[in-house]
mmCIF file of C-alpha atoms in Angstrom:
data_model
loop_
_atom_site.group_PDB
_atom_site.id
_atom_site.type_symbol
_atom_site.label_atom_id
_atom_site.label_comp_id
_atom_site.label_asym_id
_atom_site.label_seq_id
_atom_site.Cartn_x
_atom_site.Cartn_y
_atom_site.Cartn_z
ATOM 1 C CA ASP A 36 134.384 306.468 74.578
ATOM 2 C CA VAL A 37 133.083 303.069 75.676
ATOM 3 C CA ARG A 38 131.059 302.474 72.516
ATOM 4 C CA GLN A 39 134.156 303.040 70.408
ATOM 5 C CA GLU A 40 136.007 300.504 72.536
ATOM 6 C CA VAL A 41 133.276 297.933 71.915
ATOM 7 C CA ALA A 42 133.496 298.707 68.196
ATOM 8 C CA ALA A 43 137.257 298.117 68.380
ATOM 9 C CA VAL A 44 136.723 294.644 69.865
ATOM 10 C CA ALA A 45 134.233 293.844 67.101
ATOM 11 C CA SER A 46 136.717 295.076 64.508
ATOM 12 C CA VAL A 47 139.610 293.011 65.883
ATOM 13 C CA TYR A 48 137.665 289.756 66.281
ATOM 14 C CA GLY A 49 135.179 290.115 63.445
ATOM 15 C CA ASP A 50 132.747 287.204 63.243
ATOM 16 C CA ASP A 51 134.214 285.800 66.462
ATOM 17 C CA CYS A 52 132.746 288.712 68.416
ATOM 18 C CA HIS A 53 129.083 289.035 69.321
ATOM 19 C CA VAL A 54 128.099 292.414 70.749
ATOM 20 C CA VAL A 55 125.243 291.792 73.159
ATOM 21 C CA CYS A 56 125.067 295.442 74.188
ATOM 22 C CA GLY A 57 127.055 298.530 73.228
ATOM 23 C CA PHE A 58 126.517 300.315 76.523
ATOM 24 C CA PRO A 59 126.967 299.180 79.163
ATOM 25 C CA PRO A 60 129.397 296.991 77.226
ATOM 26 C CA HIS A 61 128.574 293.310 76.986
ATOM 27 C CA VAL A 62 130.389 291.127 74.459
ATOM 28 C CA VAL A 63 130.944 287.422 73.873
ATOM 29 C CA VAL A 64 134.169 286.595 72.049
ATOM 30 C CA HIS A 65 135.172 283.245 70.559
ATOM 31 C CA VAL A 66 138.767 282.928 71.735
ATOM 32 C CA ARG A 67 141.253 280.429 70.303
ATOM 33 C CA PRO A 68 144.950 279.722 70.933
ATOM 34 C CA ARG A 69 147.521 281.161 68.557
ATOM 35 C CA THR A 70 147.781 277.805 66.763
ATOM 36 C CA ALA A 71 144.133 278.035 65.642
ATOM 37 C CA ASP A 72 145.161 278.377 61.984
ATOM 38 C CA ASP A 73 146.131 274.698 62.177
ATOM 39 C CA SER A 74 143.046 272.865 63.445
ATOM 40 C CA SER A 75 145.045 269.697 64.108
ATOM 41 C CA GLN A 76 147.076 271.621 66.687
ATOM 42 C CA GLN A 77 144.114 273.227 68.451
ATOM 43 C CA PHE A 78 142.998 271.446 71.609
ATOM 44 C CA VAL A 79 141.146 274.213 73.472
ATOM 45 C CA GLU A 80 138.812 277.107 72.765
ATOM 46 C CA LEU A 81 136.526 279.377 74.761
ATOM 47 C CA PHE A 82 133.516 281.615 74.299
ATOM 48 C CA LEU A 83 134.434 284.419 76.697
ATOM 49 C CA GLY A 84 131.756 286.702 78.092
ATOM 50 C CA ILE A 85 132.646 290.208 79.298
ATOM 51 C CA LYS A 86 129.789 292.161 80.863
ATOM 52 C CA ALA A 87 130.252 295.600 82.418
ATOM 53 C CA SER A 88 128.062 298.003 84.327
ATOM 54 C CA SER A 89 127.411 301.646 83.551
ATOM 55 C CA GLN A 90 130.374 302.451 85.833
ATOM 56 C CA TYR A 91 132.862 300.841 83.424
ATOM 57 C CA PRO A 92 135.846 301.246 83.246
ATOM 58 C CA LYS A 93 136.026 302.579 86.801
ATOM 59 C CA GLU A 94 134.306 299.379 87.863
ATOM 60 C CA PRO A 95 135.850 296.261 86.248
ATOM 61 C CA PRO A 96 133.568 294.076 84.129
ATOM 62 C CA HIS A 97 132.348 290.619 85.062
ATOM 63 C CA VAL A 98 134.180 287.877 83.156
ATOM 64 C CA TYR A 99 132.592 284.471 82.571
ATOM 65 C CA ALA A 100 132.789 281.400 80.352
ATOM 66 C CA VAL A 101 129.829 280.844 78.047
ATOM 67 C CA GLU A 102 131.108 277.587 76.575
ATOM 68 C CA SER A 103 134.449 275.873 76.132
ATOM 69 C CA LYS A 104 136.082 272.892 74.458
ATOM 70 C CA GLY A 105 139.045 270.918 75.731
ATOM 71 C CA LEU A 106 139.074 272.633 79.131
ATOM 72 C CA ASP A 107 138.287 270.728 82.289
ATOM 73 C CA GLU A 108 136.666 272.530 85.198
ATOM 74 C CA ASN A 109 139.965 273.383 86.896
ATOM 75 C CA ARG A 110 141.592 274.896 83.823
ATOM 76 C CA GLN A 111 138.460 276.830 82.894
ATOM 77 C CA THR A 112 138.177 278.219 86.423
ATOM 78 C CA TYR A 113 141.838 279.240 86.377
ATOM 79 C CA LEU A 114 141.460 280.958 83.006
ATOM 80 C CA VAL A 115 138.372 282.947 83.996
ATOM 81 C CA SER A 116 139.778 283.966 87.385
ATOM 82 C CA SER A 117 143.054 285.072 85.766
ATOM 83 C CA ILE A 118 141.218 287.309 83.312
ATOM 84 C CA GLN A 119 139.013 288.650 86.096
ATOM 85 C CA ASN A 120 142.117 289.553 88.110
ATOM 86 C CA LYS A 121 143.556 291.266 85.046
ATOM 87 C CA ALA A 122 140.363 293.307 84.788
ATOM 88 C CA LYS A 123 140.792 294.465 88.394
ATOM 89 C CA GLU A 124 144.375 295.515 87.660
ATOM 90 C CA LEU A 125 143.213 297.623 84.718
ATOM 91 C CA SER A 126 140.397 299.438 86.544
ATOM 92 C CA CYS A 127 139.811 302.961 85.202
ATOM 93 C CA TYR A 128 141.450 302.084 81.858
ATOM 94 C CA PRO A 129 139.941 300.741 78.614
ATOM 95 C CA MET A 130 140.533 296.992 78.782
ATOM 96 C CA LEU A 131 138.190 294.977 76.573
ATOM 97 C CA VAL A 132 140.708 294.158 73.837
ATOM 98 C CA THR A 133 143.429 293.579 76.435
ATOM 99 C CA LEU A 134 141.271 291.060 78.305
ATOM 100 C CA CYS A 135 140.575 289.151 75.101
ATOM 101 C CA GLU A 136 144.282 289.086 74.261
ATOM 102 C CA GLU A 137 145.014 287.856 77.777
ATOM 103 C CA ALA A 138 142.572 285.002 77.177
ATOM 104 C CA VAL A 139 144.326 284.145 73.898
ATOM 105 C CA GLU A 140 147.683 284.064 75.682
ATOM 106 C CA ILE A 141 146.445 281.806 78.479
ATOM 107 C CA LEU A 142 144.675 279.490 76.023
ATOM 108 C CA SER A 143 147.871 279.241 73.982
ATOM 109 C CA ASN A 144 149.733 278.075 77.089
ATOM 110 C CA MET A 145 146.940 275.579 77.814
ATOM 111 C CA ASN A 146 146.795 274.288 74.259
ATOM 112 C CA HIS A 147 147.594 270.659 74.971
ATOM 113 C CA PRO A 148 145.626 267.602 76.097
ATOM 114 C CA ALA A 149 145.503 267.218 79.854
ATOM 115 C CA GLY A 150 144.553 264.437 82.221
ATOM 116 C CA ASP A 151 143.839 260.799 81.461
ATOM 117 C CA CYS A 152 142.326 259.016 78.494
ATOM 118 C CA PRO A 153 138.630 258.671 79.461
ATOM 119 C CA LEU A 154 138.558 255.102 78.129
ATOM 120 C CA CYS A 155 141.632 253.456 79.660
ATOM 121 C CA LEU A 156 142.216 255.989 82.481
ATOM 122 C CA TYR A 157 145.950 256.141 81.738
ATOM 123 C CA PRO A 158 147.646 259.521 81.080
ATOM 124 C CA LEU A 159 146.994 260.897 77.609
ATOM 125 C CA VAL A 160 150.554 262.080 77.203
ATOM 126 C CA GLN A 161 152.912 259.350 78.310
ATOM 127 C CA GLU A 162 155.963 257.593 76.963
ATOM 128 C CA ASP A 163 156.170 254.060 75.678
ATOM 129 C CA LYS A 164 159.156 251.764 76.087
ATOM 130 C CA ASP A 165 161.025 253.493 73.269
ATOM 131 C CA GLY A 166 160.591 256.890 74.896
ATOM 132 C CA SER A 167 158.295 258.254 72.188
ATOM 133 C CA ALA A 168 154.830 259.660 72.742
ATOM 134 C CA LEU A 169 151.879 257.325 72.297
ATOM 135 C CA PRO A 170 149.456 258.509 69.598
ATOM 136 C CA PHE A 171 146.300 260.247 70.707
ATOM 137 C CA MET A 172 143.531 262.087 68.908
ATOM 138 C CA LYS A 173 140.741 264.545 69.583
ATOM 139 C CA LEU A 174 137.143 264.548 68.446
ATOM 140 C CA MET A 175 136.510 267.692 66.412
ATOM 141 C CA SER A 176 132.983 268.121 67.745
ATOM 142 C CA CYS A 177 133.995 268.514 71.390
ATOM 143 C CA TYR A 178 137.835 268.369 71.622
ATOM 144 C CA HIS A 179 137.791 265.425 74.020
ATOM 145 C CA CYS A 180 141.024 263.488 73.545
ATOM 146 C CA PHE A 181 141.698 259.750 73.661
ATOM 147 C CA HIS A 182 144.535 257.369 72.951
ATOM 148 C CA SER A 183 144.107 256.476 69.299
ATOM 149 C CA ASP A 184 144.054 252.725 69.889
ATOM 150 C CA CYS A 185 141.545 253.161 72.744
ATOM 151 C CA ILE A 186 139.059 255.121 70.639
ATOM 152 C CA MET A 187 139.403 252.621 67.790
ATOM 153 C CA ARG A 188 138.755 249.681 70.099
ATOM 154 C CA TRP A 189 135.717 251.520 71.450
ATOM 155 C CA TRP A 190 134.532 252.340 67.919
ATOM 156 C CA GLU A 191 134.869 248.690 66.864
ATOM 157 C CA TRP A 192 132.847 247.597 69.896
ATOM 158 C CA LEU A 193 130.227 250.237 69.086
ATOM 159 C CA GLN A 194 129.849 249.017 65.495
ATOM 160 C CA ASN A 195 129.678 245.361 66.547
ATOM 161 C CA ASP A 196 127.044 246.197 69.140
ATOM 162 C CA ASP A 197 125.081 248.133 66.512
ATOM 163 C CA THR A 198 125.279 245.163 64.107
ATOM 164 C CA ASP A 199 123.978 242.798 66.793
ATOM 165 C CA SER A 200 121.112 245.191 67.524
ATOM 166 C CA LYS A 201 120.170 245.318 63.843
ATOM 167 C CA LYS A 202 120.186 241.513 63.588
ATOM 168 C CA SER A 203 117.971 241.247 66.655
ATOM 169 C CA SER A 204 115.580 243.878 65.328
ATOM 170 C CA THR A 205 115.424 242.185 61.907
ATOM 171 C CA ALA A 206 114.589 238.844 63.526
ATOM 172 C CA VAL A 207 111.778 240.401 65.558
ATOM 173 C CA THR A 208 110.393 242.191 62.499
ATOM 174 C CA THR A 209 110.401 238.936 60.484
ATOM 175 C CA GLU A 210 108.472 237.165 63.226
ATOM 176 C CA VAL A 211 105.894 239.954 63.300
ATOM 177 C CA ILE A 212 105.399 239.812 59.528
ATOM 178 C CA HIS A 213 105.029 236.012 59.523
ATOM 179 C CA ALA A 214 102.605 236.123 62.431
ATOM 180 C CA SER A 215 100.536 238.818 60.742
ATOM 181 C CA GLU A 216 100.015 237.158 57.357
ATOM 182 C CA GLY A 217 96.537 237.956 56.125
ATOM 183 C CA LEU A 218 96.315 241.122 58.197
ATOM 184 C CA ASP A 219 96.401 244.622 56.709
ATOM 185 C CA LEU A 220 99.534 246.039 58.288
ATOM 186 C CA SER A 221 100.936 249.403 57.326
ATOM 187 C CA SER A 222 103.963 249.411 55.058
ATOM 188 C CA SER A 223 106.016 251.076 57.793
ATOM 189 C CA ALA A 224 105.496 248.046 60.027
ATOM 190 C CA LYS A 225 106.389 245.599 57.255
ATOM 191 C CA HIS A 226 109.451 247.489 56.192
ATOM 192 C CA HIS A 227 110.746 248.438 59.618
ATOM 193 C CA ASN A 228 114.298 249.630 59.375
ATOM 194 C CA VAL A 229 116.708 250.539 62.137
ATOM 195 C CA SER A 230 118.487 253.829 61.544
ATOM 196 C CA GLN A 231 122.232 253.658 61.324
ATOM 197 C CA HIS A 232 123.940 254.189 64.658
ATOM 198 C CA LYS A 233 125.727 257.526 64.908
ATOM 199 C CA GLY A 234 128.995 257.833 66.775
ATOM 200 C CA LEU A 235 128.696 259.763 70.022
ATOM 201 C CA CYS A 236 131.580 260.977 72.141
ATOM 202 C CA PRO A 237 131.790 258.558 75.098
ATOM 203 C CA VAL A 238 132.339 261.540 77.422
ATOM 204 C CA CYS A 239 129.845 264.249 76.415
ATOM 205 C CA ARG A 240 127.643 262.321 73.912
ATOM 206 C CA LYS A 241 128.084 264.829 71.084
ATOM 207 C CA VAL A 242 127.921 263.359 67.580
ATOM 208 C CA PHE A 243 131.311 263.005 65.920
ATOM 209 C CA ASP A 244 132.188 262.699 62.253
ATOM 210 C CA GLU A 245 133.543 259.862 60.172
ATOM 211 C CA LYS A 246 136.601 262.047 59.524
ATOM 212 C CA ASP A 247 137.552 261.628 63.183
ATOM 213 C CA ILE A 248 137.812 257.870 62.737
ATOM 214 C CA GLU A 249 139.657 258.299 59.443
ATOM 215 C CA HIS A 250 142.131 260.495 61.293
ATOM 216 C CA VAL A 251 142.819 257.660 63.729
ATOM 217 C CA ARG A 252 143.295 255.243 60.842
ATOM 218 C CA ASP A 253 145.952 257.560 59.435
ATOM 219 C CA LEU A 254 147.704 257.656 62.805
ATOM 220 C CA LEU A 255 147.748 253.914 63.372
ATOM 221 C CA GLY A 256 148.044 252.795 59.756
ATOM 222 C CA ALA A 257 148.072 249.063 59.189
ATOM 223 C CA ASN A 258 147.331 248.328 62.846
ATOM 224 C CA THR A 259 143.760 249.572 62.375
ATOM 225 C CA SER A 260 143.151 248.426 58.814
ATOM 226 C CA LYS A 261 141.304 245.373 60.070
ATOM 227 C CA LEU A 262 138.830 247.442 62.079
ATOM 228 C CA VAL A 263 135.502 247.950 60.368
ATOM 229 C CA CYS A 264 133.514 251.193 60.650
#
């Protein structure tokens, strides 16, 4: 029974499974690699959509990506097409759990940073003169990865730029207050304050946490102790 199969997916994946419709089956499953128990070793994840018609399982379901982290367009396309091909192979058989497990397996094989550092445009995973890997880190909010020293240099520039902006704004506010002596200005104008700049991923602009920067400090140790956040 198809409804029982949908219930099985919900049972296996628990809170990571959202049942959009019991019949025809339509589920969205939050899929992670097998290293997901260790967040520091997780570089990819996917919200996988599986939507079938009333002819399921005779007619294979449509597989699509709702949202992903750490996957570029090529890897996401490969993952979805691979699962879709698996669905065609399993036509006429119950397959929902199998398709999700296939996604987990592929994600596990893809669970590594790929491509270049978006800041310096050099490969993320490369070897230095001693033959050891250069340190890199990911932002927890979006899983974009950078060389650790690159993201720290960028963060330092960001904070310096924010400090300069605050100084400029303070100077302008002081001039306004002096020029308006004797006028009845609102307290908000007199006590203008610039909100603290929040760190945004330089690739996707999602807000990242202070813990991301602290993670880089741990990686680089004394080399970053002079950088101010």
